[in-house]
Amino acid sequence: YRLIIDCLNNLPLLYWASGVTGDSKYRDIAEKHIHTAISNVIRDDYSTWHTFFFDMETGAPDHGATCQGYRDGSAWARGQAWGVYGLATAYKYTKKEEYIPLFEKVTEYFLNHLPQDLVPFWDLEFTDGDDQPRDSSSAPIAACGILEMVKYLKPEEQGYYKKIARQLVKA
């Protein structure tokens, strides 16, 4: 009775299964899961929970937790990056327009919480001057999500996002 933000990037297998079998039930499951995940792991400030728990008896949303981040309420860098990539993946398969502004806001949160050298700390709560480990894997995860989403954005928005993705990979 929990999900993790990474799950958004596991769903292409369900779309593949629907395509191969001709049975839409797998696609339907994927889309319900996307909706459930997005509705619960994205906070009001567009940071993300790493994990979200549901009541085992009712299935109702219970609480979020940042199991691999610094503290509940902070944003684990890799989890936020999975959110960037996961929203791009969700849009790729559903083409739901409401996912675009969510992608932009979750991405903006990630970018606005990076240190000057663009190599993320392991949790986005930390910034320049903190003596904390870096999570160099979160930047390319976010870059992959950004580059996936660029395919679906308006031409006037594509340049900005391509530039940012290149900077993240270079860093």
Tab-separated table of C-alpha atoms in Angstrom:
chain	number	residue	atom	x	y	z
A	1	TYR	CA	0.000	0.000	0.000
A	2	ARG	CA	2.649	2.427	-1.028
A	3	LEU	CA	4.225	3.742	-4.164
A	4	ILE	CA	7.497	5.437	-4.932
A	5	ILE	CA	8.006	8.250	-7.383
A	6	ASP	CA	10.309	6.080	-9.518
A	7	CYS	CA	7.245	4.022	-10.534
A	8	LEU	CA	6.296	6.556	-13.178
A	9	ASN	CA	9.171	5.290	-15.289
A	10	ASN	CA	8.154	1.639	-15.005
A	11	LEU	CA	4.815	2.139	-16.724
A	12	PRO	CA	5.961	1.911	-20.372
A	13	LEU	CA	5.952	-1.877	-19.919
A	14	LEU	CA	2.183	-1.752	-19.397
A	15	TYR	CA	1.690	0.310	-22.564
A	16	TRP	CA	3.866	-2.172	-24.430
A	17	ALA	CA	1.780	-5.063	-23.074
A	18	SER	CA	-1.431	-3.427	-24.338
A	19	GLY	CA	0.156	-2.922	-27.739
A	20	VAL	CA	1.388	-6.507	-27.998
A	21	THR	CA	-1.759	-8.185	-26.663
A	22	GLY	CA	-4.332	-5.756	-28.010
A	23	ASP	CA	-5.837	-5.674	-24.510
A	24	SER	CA	-6.403	-2.134	-23.222
A	25	LYS	CA	-6.523	-3.253	-19.570
A	26	TYR	CA	-2.761	-2.762	-19.202
A	27	ARG	CA	-2.935	0.785	-20.569
A	28	ASP	CA	-5.892	1.505	-18.289
A	29	ILE	CA	-3.931	0.261	-15.257
A	30	ALA	CA	-0.970	2.445	-16.246
A	31	GLU	CA	-3.129	5.540	-16.589
A	32	LYS	CA	-4.848	4.962	-13.240
A	33	HIS	CA	-1.455	4.514	-11.635
A	34	ILE	CA	-0.093	7.684	-13.241
A	35	HIS	CA	-3.086	9.628	-11.921
A	36	THR	CA	-2.732	8.139	-8.433
A	37	ALA	CA	1.003	8.794	-8.299
A	38	ILE	CA	0.853	12.347	-9.620
A	39	SER	CA	-2.082	13.212	-7.359
A	40	ASN	CA	-0.147	12.153	-4.285
A	41	VAL	CA	3.615	12.516	-4.735
A	42	ILE	CA	3.676	16.131	-5.949
A	43	ARG	CA	3.448	18.611	-3.087
A	44	ASP	CA	1.872	22.062	-3.267
A	45	ASP	CA	5.296	23.668	-3.839
A	46	TYR	CA	6.022	21.135	-6.643
A	47	SER	CA	8.654	19.292	-4.686
A	48	THR	CA	8.001	15.573	-4.495
A	49	TRP	CA	7.637	12.859	-1.923
A	50	HIS	CA	9.886	9.893	-2.486
A	51	THR	CA	7.243	7.502	-1.116
A	52	PHE	CA	3.526	7.793	-0.584
A	53	PHE	CA	1.492	5.491	1.656
A	54	PHE	CA	-2.172	4.512	1.468
A	55	ASP	CA	-4.485	3.187	4.159
A	56	MET	CA	-4.334	-0.615	3.979
A	57	GLU	CA	-8.048	-1.031	4.730
A	58	THR	CA	-9.609	1.704	2.622
A	59	GLY	CA	-6.946	2.476	0.008
A	60	ALA	CA	-7.315	6.171	0.858
A	61	PRO	CA	-4.215	8.381	0.670
A	62	ASP	CA	-2.461	8.426	4.040
A	63	HIS	CA	0.874	10.224	4.028
A	64	GLY	CA	4.034	10.974	2.135
A	65	ALA	CA	7.553	10.257	3.315
A	66	THR	CA	10.999	11.096	2.082
A	67	CYS	CA	12.637	7.791	2.917
A	68	GLN	CA	15.855	8.470	1.028
A	69	GLY	CA	15.973	12.224	1.466
A	70	TYR	CA	17.285	14.284	4.354
A	71	ARG	CA	13.932	14.585	6.128
A	72	ASP	CA	10.216	14.399	5.496
A	73	GLY	CA	9.371	17.615	3.752
A	74	SER	CA	12.687	17.925	1.958
A	75	ALA	CA	13.167	16.891	-1.652
A	76	TRP	CA	15.473	13.949	-2.312
A	77	ALA	CA	17.335	15.029	-5.456
A	78	ARG	CA	16.998	11.733	-7.280
A	79	GLY	CA	13.310	11.511	-6.416
A	80	GLN	CA	12.702	14.996	-7.799
A	81	ALA	CA	14.593	13.985	-10.953
A	82	TRP	CA	12.408	10.861	-11.250
A	83	GLY	CA	9.443	13.223	-11.034
A	84	VAL	CA	10.782	15.277	-13.957
A	85	TYR	CA	11.366	12.169	-16.039
A	86	GLY	CA	8.159	10.479	-14.891
A	87	LEU	CA	5.993	13.410	-15.924
A	88	ALA	CA	7.621	13.410	-19.358
A	89	THR	CA	6.949	9.678	-19.623
A	90	ALA	CA	3.344	10.181	-18.484
A	91	TYR	CA	2.807	12.834	-21.137
A	92	LYS	CA	4.451	10.716	-23.829
A	93	TYR	CA	1.884	7.973	-23.391
A	94	THR	CA	-1.247	9.902	-22.398
A	95	LYS	CA	-0.856	13.285	-24.130
A	96	LYS	CA	-2.779	14.811	-21.205
A	97	GLU	CA	-2.175	18.542	-21.460
A	98	GLU	CA	-2.440	19.024	-17.686
A	99	TYR	CA	0.836	17.129	-17.318
A	100	ILE	CA	2.806	19.844	-19.149
A	101	PRO	CA	2.478	22.565	-16.463
A	102	LEU	CA	3.176	19.941	-13.780
A	103	PHE	CA	6.327	18.946	-15.649
A	104	GLU	CA	7.359	22.600	-15.881
A	105	LYS	CA	6.801	23.240	-12.166
A	106	VAL	CA	8.475	20.029	-10.936
A	107	THR	CA	11.414	20.746	-13.265
A	108	GLU	CA	11.580	24.366	-12.098
A	109	TYR	CA	11.730	23.210	-8.485
A	110	PHE	CA	14.627	20.881	-9.327
A	111	LEU	CA	16.531	23.572	-11.237
A	112	ASN	CA	15.910	26.302	-8.656
A	113	HIS	CA	17.404	24.143	-5.909
A	114	LEU	CA	20.694	23.319	-7.603
A	115	PRO	CA	24.033	24.731	-6.490
A	116	GLN	CA	25.914	27.036	-8.841
A	117	ASP	CA	27.923	24.185	-10.382
A	118	LEU	CA	24.652	22.333	-11.216
A	119	VAL	CA	25.795	19.084	-9.564
A	120	PRO	CA	22.937	18.344	-7.146
A	121	PHE	CA	23.449	17.641	-3.504
A	122	TRP	CA	21.822	14.365	-2.463
A	123	ASP	CA	18.883	16.360	-1.119
A	124	LEU	CA	17.717	19.635	-2.651
A	125	GLU	CA	17.559	21.212	0.796
A	126	PHE	CA	21.321	21.666	0.631
A	127	THR	CA	23.063	24.310	-1.414
A	128	ASP	CA	26.373	26.062	-1.966
A	129	GLY	CA	28.470	26.054	1.180
A	130	ASP	CA	26.966	22.870	2.602
A	131	ASP	CA	29.338	20.001	3.257
A	132	GLN	CA	27.038	17.266	1.989
A	133	PRO	CA	27.528	14.524	-0.606
A	134	ARG	CA	26.477	15.129	-4.176
A	135	ASP	CA	24.156	12.949	-6.228
A	136	SER	CA	25.586	13.191	-9.697
A	137	SER	CA	23.077	10.631	-11.024
A	138	SER	CA	20.077	12.882	-10.418
A	139	ALA	CA	21.180	15.503	-12.959
A	140	PRO	CA	21.283	13.117	-15.959
A	141	ILE	CA	17.961	11.572	-14.898
A	142	ALA	CA	16.411	15.045	-14.980
A	143	ALA	CA	18.172	15.793	-18.280
A	144	CYS	CA	16.694	12.629	-19.824
A	145	GLY	CA	13.230	13.677	-18.701
A	146	ILE	CA	13.725	17.183	-20.036
A	147	LEU	CA	14.933	15.879	-23.398
A	148	GLU	CA	11.971	13.499	-23.598
A	149	MET	CA	9.524	16.321	-22.910
A	150	VAL	CA	11.206	18.695	-25.374
A	151	LYS	CA	9.706	16.571	-28.171
A	152	TYR	CA	6.213	17.634	-27.099
A	153	LEU	CA	6.750	21.278	-26.185
A	154	LYS	CA	6.138	24.333	-28.317
A	155	PRO	CA	9.140	25.261	-30.481
A	156	GLU	CA	9.687	28.492	-28.554
A	157	GLU	CA	10.103	26.488	-25.313
A	158	GLN	CA	12.347	23.774	-26.704
A	159	GLY	CA	15.556	25.833	-26.854
A	160	TYR	CA	15.464	26.728	-23.168
A	161	TYR	CA	14.969	23.138	-22.068
A	162	LYS	CA	17.576	21.720	-24.468
A	163	LYS	CA	20.120	24.219	-23.151
A	164	ILE	CA	19.362	23.303	-19.528
A	165	ALA	CA	19.608	19.561	-20.262
A	166	ARG	CA	23.022	20.038	-21.895
A	167	GLN	CA	24.240	22.086	-18.931
A	168	LEU	CA	23.119	19.386	-16.493
A	169	VAL	CA	24.911	16.651	-18.404
A	170	LYS	CA	28.064	18.756	-18.803
A	171	ALA	CA	28.115	19.534	-15.066
